[in-house]
CSV table of C-alpha atoms and ligand atoms in Angstrom, one decimal:
chain,number,residue,atom,x,y,z
A,178,MET,CA,-26.2,-17.6,9.2
A,179,VAL,CA,-22.4,-17.2,8.7
A,180,GLU,CA,-20.5,-20.3,10.0
A,181,ILE,CA,-17.5,-19.5,12.2
A,182,LYS,CA,-14.8,-22.1,11.7
A,183,THR,CA,-12.5,-23.2,14.5
A,184,ARG,CA,-8.7,-23.2,14.1
A,185,ALA,CA,-8.8,-26.9,13.7
A,186,GLU,CA,-11.5,-26.6,11.0
A,187,LEU,CA,-9.4,-24.0,9.2
A,188,GLU,CA,-6.5,-26.4,9.2
A,189,ARG,CA,-8.7,-29.0,7.7
A,190,MET,CA,-9.9,-26.6,5.0
A,191,LYS,CA,-6.3,-26.1,3.9
A,192,LYS,CA,-6.2,-29.6,2.5
A,193,ALA,CA,-9.0,-28.9,0.0
A,194,CYS,CA,-7.5,-25.5,-0.7
A,195,SER,CA,-4.0,-26.8,-1.4
A,196,ILE,CA,-5.4,-29.3,-3.9
A,197,VAL,CA,-7.2,-26.4,-5.7
A,198,LYS,CA,-4.0,-24.4,-5.7
A,199,GLU,CA,-2.1,-27.4,-7.1
A,200,VAL,CA,-4.6,-27.8,-9.9
A,201,LEU,CA,-4.4,-24.2,-10.9
A,202,GLU,CA,-0.6,-24.2,-10.9
A,203,LYS,CA,-0.5,-27.3,-13.1
A,204,VAL,CA,-3.2,-26.1,-15.4
A,205,GLU,CA,-1.3,-22.8,-15.9
A,206,LYS,CA,1.7,-24.8,-17.2
A,207,GLU,CA,-0.5,-26.6,-19.7
A,208,ILE,CA,-2.3,-23.6,-21.2
A,209,ARG,CA,-1.2,-23.0,-24.7
A,210,PRO,CA,-2.7,-22.7,-28.2
A,211,GLY,CA,-3.9,-26.0,-29.5
A,212,ILE,CA,-5.3,-27.7,-26.4
A,213,THR,CA,-9.0,-28.2,-25.7
A,214,THR,CA,-10.8,-27.0,-22.5
A,215,LYS,CA,-11.9,-30.7,-22.1
A,216,SER,CA,-8.3,-31.7,-21.7
A,217,ILE,CA,-7.8,-29.1,-19.0
A,218,ASP,CA,-10.9,-30.6,-17.3
A,219,ASN,CA,-9.3,-34.1,-17.5
A,220,LEU,CA,-6.1,-32.9,-16.0
A,221,ALA,CA,-7.9,-31.2,-13.1
A,222,GLU,CA,-10.1,-34.2,-12.4
A,223,ASN,CA,-7.1,-36.5,-12.4
A,224,ILE,CA,-5.2,-34.4,-9.9
A,225,ILE,CA,-8.2,-34.0,-7.6
A,226,VAL,CA,-9.0,-37.7,-7.6
A,227,SER,CA,-5.3,-38.7,-7.2
A,228,ARG,CA,-5.3,-36.7,-4.0
A,229,SER,CA,-8.4,-38.7,-2.8
A,230,ALA,CA,-10.6,-35.6,-3.0
A,231,ILE,CA,-13.8,-35.0,-4.9
A,232,PRO,CA,-14.5,-32.3,-7.5
A,233,SER,CA,-16.8,-29.9,-5.8
A,234,PHE,CA,-18.6,-28.7,-9.0
A,235,LYS,CA,-19.3,-32.0,-10.7
A,236,ASN,CA,-23.0,-32.8,-10.3
A,237,TYR,CA,-23.5,-29.7,-8.3
A,238,ARG,CA,-27.1,-28.8,-9.4
A,239,GLY,CA,-26.3,-31.0,-12.4
A,240,TYR,CA,-23.1,-29.3,-13.5
A,241,PRO,CA,-21.4,-31.8,-15.8
A,242,ALA,CA,-17.6,-31.2,-15.3
A,243,THR,CA,-14.8,-30.7,-12.7
A,244,ILE,CA,-13.8,-27.2,-13.8
A,245,CYS,CA,-15.5,-24.2,-15.4
A,246,ALA,CA,-13.6,-23.1,-18.5
A,247,SER,CA,-14.8,-19.7,-19.6
A,248,VAL,CA,-13.2,-18.3,-22.8
A,249,ASN,CA,-13.2,-14.7,-23.9
A,250,ASP,CA,-16.8,-13.3,-23.6
A,251,VAL,CA,-17.8,-16.2,-21.3
A,252,VAL,CA,-18.0,-14.7,-17.8
A,253,VAL,CA,-18.5,-17.9,-15.7
A,254,HIS,CA,-19.7,-21.5,-15.8
A,255,GLY,CA,-18.3,-22.3,-19.3
A,256,ILE,CA,-18.5,-26.1,-19.8
A,257,PRO,CA,-15.3,-27.8,-20.9
A,258,SER,CA,-15.6,-28.9,-24.5
A,259,ASP,CA,-13.7,-29.7,-27.7
A,260,TYR,CA,-13.1,-26.0,-28.2
A,261,VAL,CA,-9.4,-25.6,-29.1
A,262,LEU,CA,-7.7,-22.6,-27.3
A,263,LYS,CA,-6.1,-20.3,-29.8
A,264,GLU,CA,-3.4,-17.6,-29.5
A,265,GLY,CA,-4.9,-14.4,-28.1
A,266,ASP,CA,-7.8,-16.1,-26.1
A,267,ILE,CA,-8.2,-15.5,-22.4
A,268,VAL,CA,-9.6,-18.5,-20.4
A,269,SER,CA,-10.9,-18.4,-16.9
A,270,ILE,CA,-10.5,-21.7,-15.0
A,271,ASP,CA,-12.6,-22.2,-11.9
A,272,VAL,CA,-12.2,-25.3,-9.7
A,273,GLY,CA,-13.4,-26.6,-6.4
A,274,ALA,CA,-12.2,-29.6,-4.4
A,275,TYR,CA,-13.8,-31.4,-1.4
A,276,ILE,CA,-11.9,-33.4,1.1
A,277,ASP,CA,-12.1,-34.1,4.9
A,278,GLY,CA,-15.5,-32.5,5.1
A,279,PHE,CA,-14.6,-29.1,3.5
A,280,HIS,CA,-14.5,-27.4,0.1
A,281,GLY,CA,-11.9,-25.1,-1.4
A,282,ASP,CA,-12.7,-22.9,-4.5
A,283,ALA,CA,-10.5,-20.7,-6.7
A,284,ALA,CA,-10.3,-19.3,-10.2
A,285,ARG,CA,-7.7,-17.7,-12.4
A,286,THR,CA,-7.8,-16.1,-15.9
A,287,PHE,CA,-5.0,-17.2,-18.1
A,288,MET,CA,-3.8,-15.6,-21.4
A,289,VAL,CA,-3.2,-18.0,-24.3
A,290,GLY,CA,0.0,-16.9,-26.0
A,291,ASN,CA,0.1,-13.2,-26.8
A,292,CYS,CA,-3.0,-11.3,-26.0
A,293,SER,CA,-4.3,-7.8,-26.9
A,294,ASP,CA,-3.4,-4.9,-24.6
A,295,VAL,CA,-7.0,-4.7,-23.4
A,296,ALA,CA,-7.2,-8.4,-22.6
A,297,ARG,CA,-3.9,-8.1,-20.7
A,298,ARG,CA,-5.1,-5.1,-18.8
A,299,LEU,CA,-8.5,-6.8,-18.0
A,300,VAL,CA,-6.7,-9.8,-16.6
A,301,ASP,CA,-4.4,-7.7,-14.5
A,302,VAL,CA,-7.1,-5.4,-13.2
A,303,THR,CA,-9.4,-8.3,-12.2
A,304,LYS,CA,-6.6,-9.9,-10.2
A,305,GLU,CA,-5.5,-6.7,-8.6
A,306,SER,CA,-9.1,-5.8,-7.6
A,307,PHE,CA,-9.2,-9.0,-5.5
A,308,PHE,CA,-6.1,-7.7,-3.6
A,309,LYS,CA,-7.8,-4.3,-3.2
A,310,GLY,CA,-10.7,-6.2,-1.6
A,311,MET,CA,-8.2,-8.1,0.7
A,312,GLU,CA,-7.2,-4.8,2.4
A,313,PHE,CA,-10.7,-4.9,3.9
A,314,ALA,CA,-10.9,-8.7,4.6
A,315,LYS,CA,-10.3,-8.3,8.3
A,316,SER,CA,-12.3,-8.1,11.5
A,317,SER,CA,-13.4,-4.5,12.2
A,318,CYS,CA,-14.4,-4.2,8.5
A,319,ARG,CA,-17.8,-4.8,7.1
A,320,LEU,CA,-18.6,-7.1,4.2
A,321,SER,CA,-19.4,-4.4,1.7
A,322,ASP,CA,-16.1,-2.7,2.4
A,323,ILE,CA,-14.6,-5.6,0.3
A,324,SER,CA,-17.3,-5.2,-2.4
A,325,HIS,CA,-16.7,-1.4,-2.6
A,326,ALA,CA,-12.9,-1.7,-2.8
A,327,ILE,CA,-13.3,-4.2,-5.7
A,328,GLN,CA,-15.8,-2.1,-7.6
A,329,SER,CA,-13.9,1.2,-7.1
A,330,TYR,CA,-10.6,-0.2,-8.4
A,331,VAL,CA,-12.3,-1.9,-11.4
A,332,GLU,CA,-14.3,1.2,-12.4
A,333,ASP,CA,-11.3,3.5,-11.9
A,334,ASN,CA,-9.6,1.4,-14.5
A,335,GLY,CA,-12.4,1.8,-17.0
A,336,PHE,CA,-14.0,-1.7,-16.6
A,337,GLU,CA,-17.2,-2.9,-15.0
A,338,VAL,CA,-18.1,-5.6,-12.4
A,339,ILE,CA,-20.7,-8.2,-13.0
A,340,ARG,CA,-23.9,-7.7,-10.9
A,341,ASP,CA,-25.6,-11.0,-11.4
A,342,TYR,CA,-23.0,-13.4,-9.8
A,343,TYR,CA,-21.4,-13.1,-6.4
A,344,GLY,CA,-18.7,-14.5,-4.1
A,345,HIS,CA,-19.9,-16.6,-1.1
A,346,GLY,CA,-19.1,-18.1,2.2
A,347,ILE,CA,-17.5,-21.6,1.9
A,348,GLY,CA,-16.8,-24.5,4.2
A,349,ARG,CA,-18.8,-27.7,4.7
A,350,GLU,CA,-20.9,-26.5,1.7
A,351,LEU,CA,-19.6,-25.0,-1.5
A,352,HIS,CA,-21.9,-22.0,-1.1
A,353,GLU,CA,-22.6,-20.7,2.4
A,354,ASP,CA,-23.7,-17.4,3.7
A,355,PRO,CA,-22.8,-14.6,3.2
A,356,THR,CA,-23.4,-13.6,-0.4
A,357,ILE,CA,-20.5,-11.2,-1.5
A,358,PRO,CA,-21.3,-8.8,-4.2
A,359,ASN,CA,-18.4,-7.2,-6.1
A,360,TYR,CA,-20.1,-3.8,-5.9
A,361,GLY,CA,-21.8,-1.6,-3.4
A,362,LYS,CA,-21.5,1.2,-0.9
A,363,PRO,CA,-19.0,0.7,1.9
A,364,ASN,CA,-19.9,0.1,5.6
A,365,ARG,CA,-22.9,-2.2,4.9
A,366,GLY,CA,-23.6,-5.8,5.7
A,367,ILE,CA,-22.2,-8.1,8.4
A,368,ARG,CA,-19.1,-7.2,10.4
A,369,LEU,CA,-16.2,-9.6,9.6
A,370,ARG,CA,-15.0,-12.0,12.3
A,371,PRO,CA,-12.2,-14.4,12.7
A,372,GLY,CA,-13.2,-17.9,11.6
A,373,MET,CA,-15.3,-16.7,8.6
A,374,VAL,CA,-14.2,-18.2,5.3
A,375,LEU,CA,-15.1,-16.4,2.2
A,376,ALA,CA,-14.7,-17.2,-1.6
A,377,ILE,CA,-14.0,-13.7,-2.9
A,378,GLU,CA,-14.3,-13.7,-6.7
A,379,PRO,CA,-14.4,-10.5,-8.8
A,380,MET,CA,-15.9,-11.0,-12.3
A,381,VAL,CA,-14.9,-8.1,-14.5
A,382,VAL,CA,-15.9,-7.1,-18.0
A,383,GLU,CA,-14.3,-5.0,-20.7
A,384,LYS,CA,-17.6,-3.3,-21.7
A,385,LYS,CA,-21.2,-3.5,-20.2
A,386,TYR,CA,-21.9,-5.7,-17.2
A,387,THR,CA,-25.1,-7.2,-18.6
A,388,VAL,CA,-25.0,-10.9,-19.2
A,389,LYS,CA,-27.2,-13.7,-20.6
A,390,THR,CA,-27.2,-17.5,-20.1
A,391,LEU,CA,-26.9,-19.8,-23.1
A,392,GLU,CA,-29.3,-22.6,-23.9
A,393,ASP,CA,-27.1,-25.1,-22.1
A,394,GLY,CA,-28.4,-23.5,-18.9
A,395,TRP,CA,-24.9,-22.8,-17.6
A,396,THR,CA,-22.7,-20.7,-19.9
A,397,VAL,CA,-22.9,-17.0,-18.9
A,398,VAL,CA,-21.7,-14.6,-21.6
A,399,THR,CA,-21.6,-10.8,-21.9
A,400,GLU,CA,-24.5,-9.5,-23.9
A,401,ASP,CA,-22.3,-7.2,-25.9
A,402,GLY,CA,-19.6,-9.8,-26.6
A,403,GLY,CA,-17.0,-7.9,-24.5
A,404,LEU,CA,-14.2,-9.9,-22.8
A,405,ALA,CA,-14.6,-11.1,-19.2
A,406,ALA,CA,-12.1,-12.2,-16.5
A,407,HIS,CA,-12.5,-13.9,-13.2
A,408,TYR,CA,-10.1,-14.2,-10.2
A,409,GLU,CA,-11.1,-16.1,-7.0
A,410,ASN,CA,-9.5,-17.3,-3.8
A,411,THR,CA,-10.8,-19.0,-0.6
A,412,VAL,CA,-9.9,-16.6,2.2
A,413,ALA,CA,-10.0,-17.1,6.0
A,414,ILE,CA,-10.5,-14.1,8.2
A,415,THR,CA,-8.2,-14.5,11.2
A,416,THR,CA,-7.0,-12.3,14.1
A,417,ASN,CA,-3.9,-11.6,11.9
A,418,GLY,CA,-5.9,-10.5,8.9
A,419,PRO,CA,-6.8,-12.5,5.8
A,420,GLU,CA,-5.2,-15.8,5.1
A,421,ILE,CA,-5.5,-16.7,1.4
A,422,LEU,CA,-5.8,-20.5,1.5
A,423,THR,CA,-5.7,-21.1,-2.3
A,424,LEU,CA,-2.6,-19.1,-3.1
B,1019,MF3,N1,-16.7,-20.7,-8.2
B,1019,MF3,C1,-18.0,-20.8,-8.8
B,1019,MF3,C2,-19.0,-20.5,-7.7
B,1019,MF3,O1,-18.7,-20.3,-6.6
B,1019,MF3,C3,-18.2,-22.2,-9.4
B,1019,MF3,C4,-19.5,-22.8,-9.3
B,1019,MF3,S1,-19.7,-23.8,-10.7
B,1019,MF3,C5,-20.9,-24.9,-10.4
B,1019,MF3,O2,-20.2,-20.4,-8.0
B,1019,MF3,F1,-21.0,-25.6,-11.3
B,1019,MF3,F2,-20.5,-25.6,-9.3
B,1019,MF3,F3,-22.0,-24.2,-10.1
B,1020,CO,CO1,-16.8,-19.6,-5.9
């Protein structure tokens, strides 16, 4: 069942979402060759805790960190480590925060120094595909209109969308109904209504969309070693269209 949030609940969700936004803005400033993904995790955790919030991902099904830091061919759920970012890497940072009874969730892919043309294009197309989806994030549209818009834009630009991971409803739980694929035919699924809050998160790859999970049980990588990017925001459907709470 898809939870409908009241105006008051949406206002409360903005707290969690603004902390997530703050984390991503501060992380962006720190991204440079020579820093470890673990140091980004520490920064994120310090900000969240200093705002009296709780990292949403830590201990979620045993996940060991505050952020996911997914470098190059890692699609999602990369665990922060002693890996040192180097010039030309791309790194997706995904973070969630919980405060006042609600979660916020967002992700960005950052370029480390100068990146290849294809990396740059992948990062741009992934972000832009989210905004193509936003054109359909309004009542009167159906869920798969968002999915279809994302997939079409990505494929028109010569990339592929991941099939094995999805966006999701969000609120009192990190993952709520509905499940939001980044692909599919238009005009399918639930009709969108004011008060629905959705984490819309295109995951896009340079080559084939097939993935595998490493032995740590978390790290999802492309099978062919192609680059991957991720862009996510928590979005409220309102009578005035989509409100992007983490931007
Ligand atoms: N944004 C991701 C998601 O919605 C992050 C989850 S990581 C996890 O699934 F560790 F919490 F699972
Ligand atoms: Co999410």
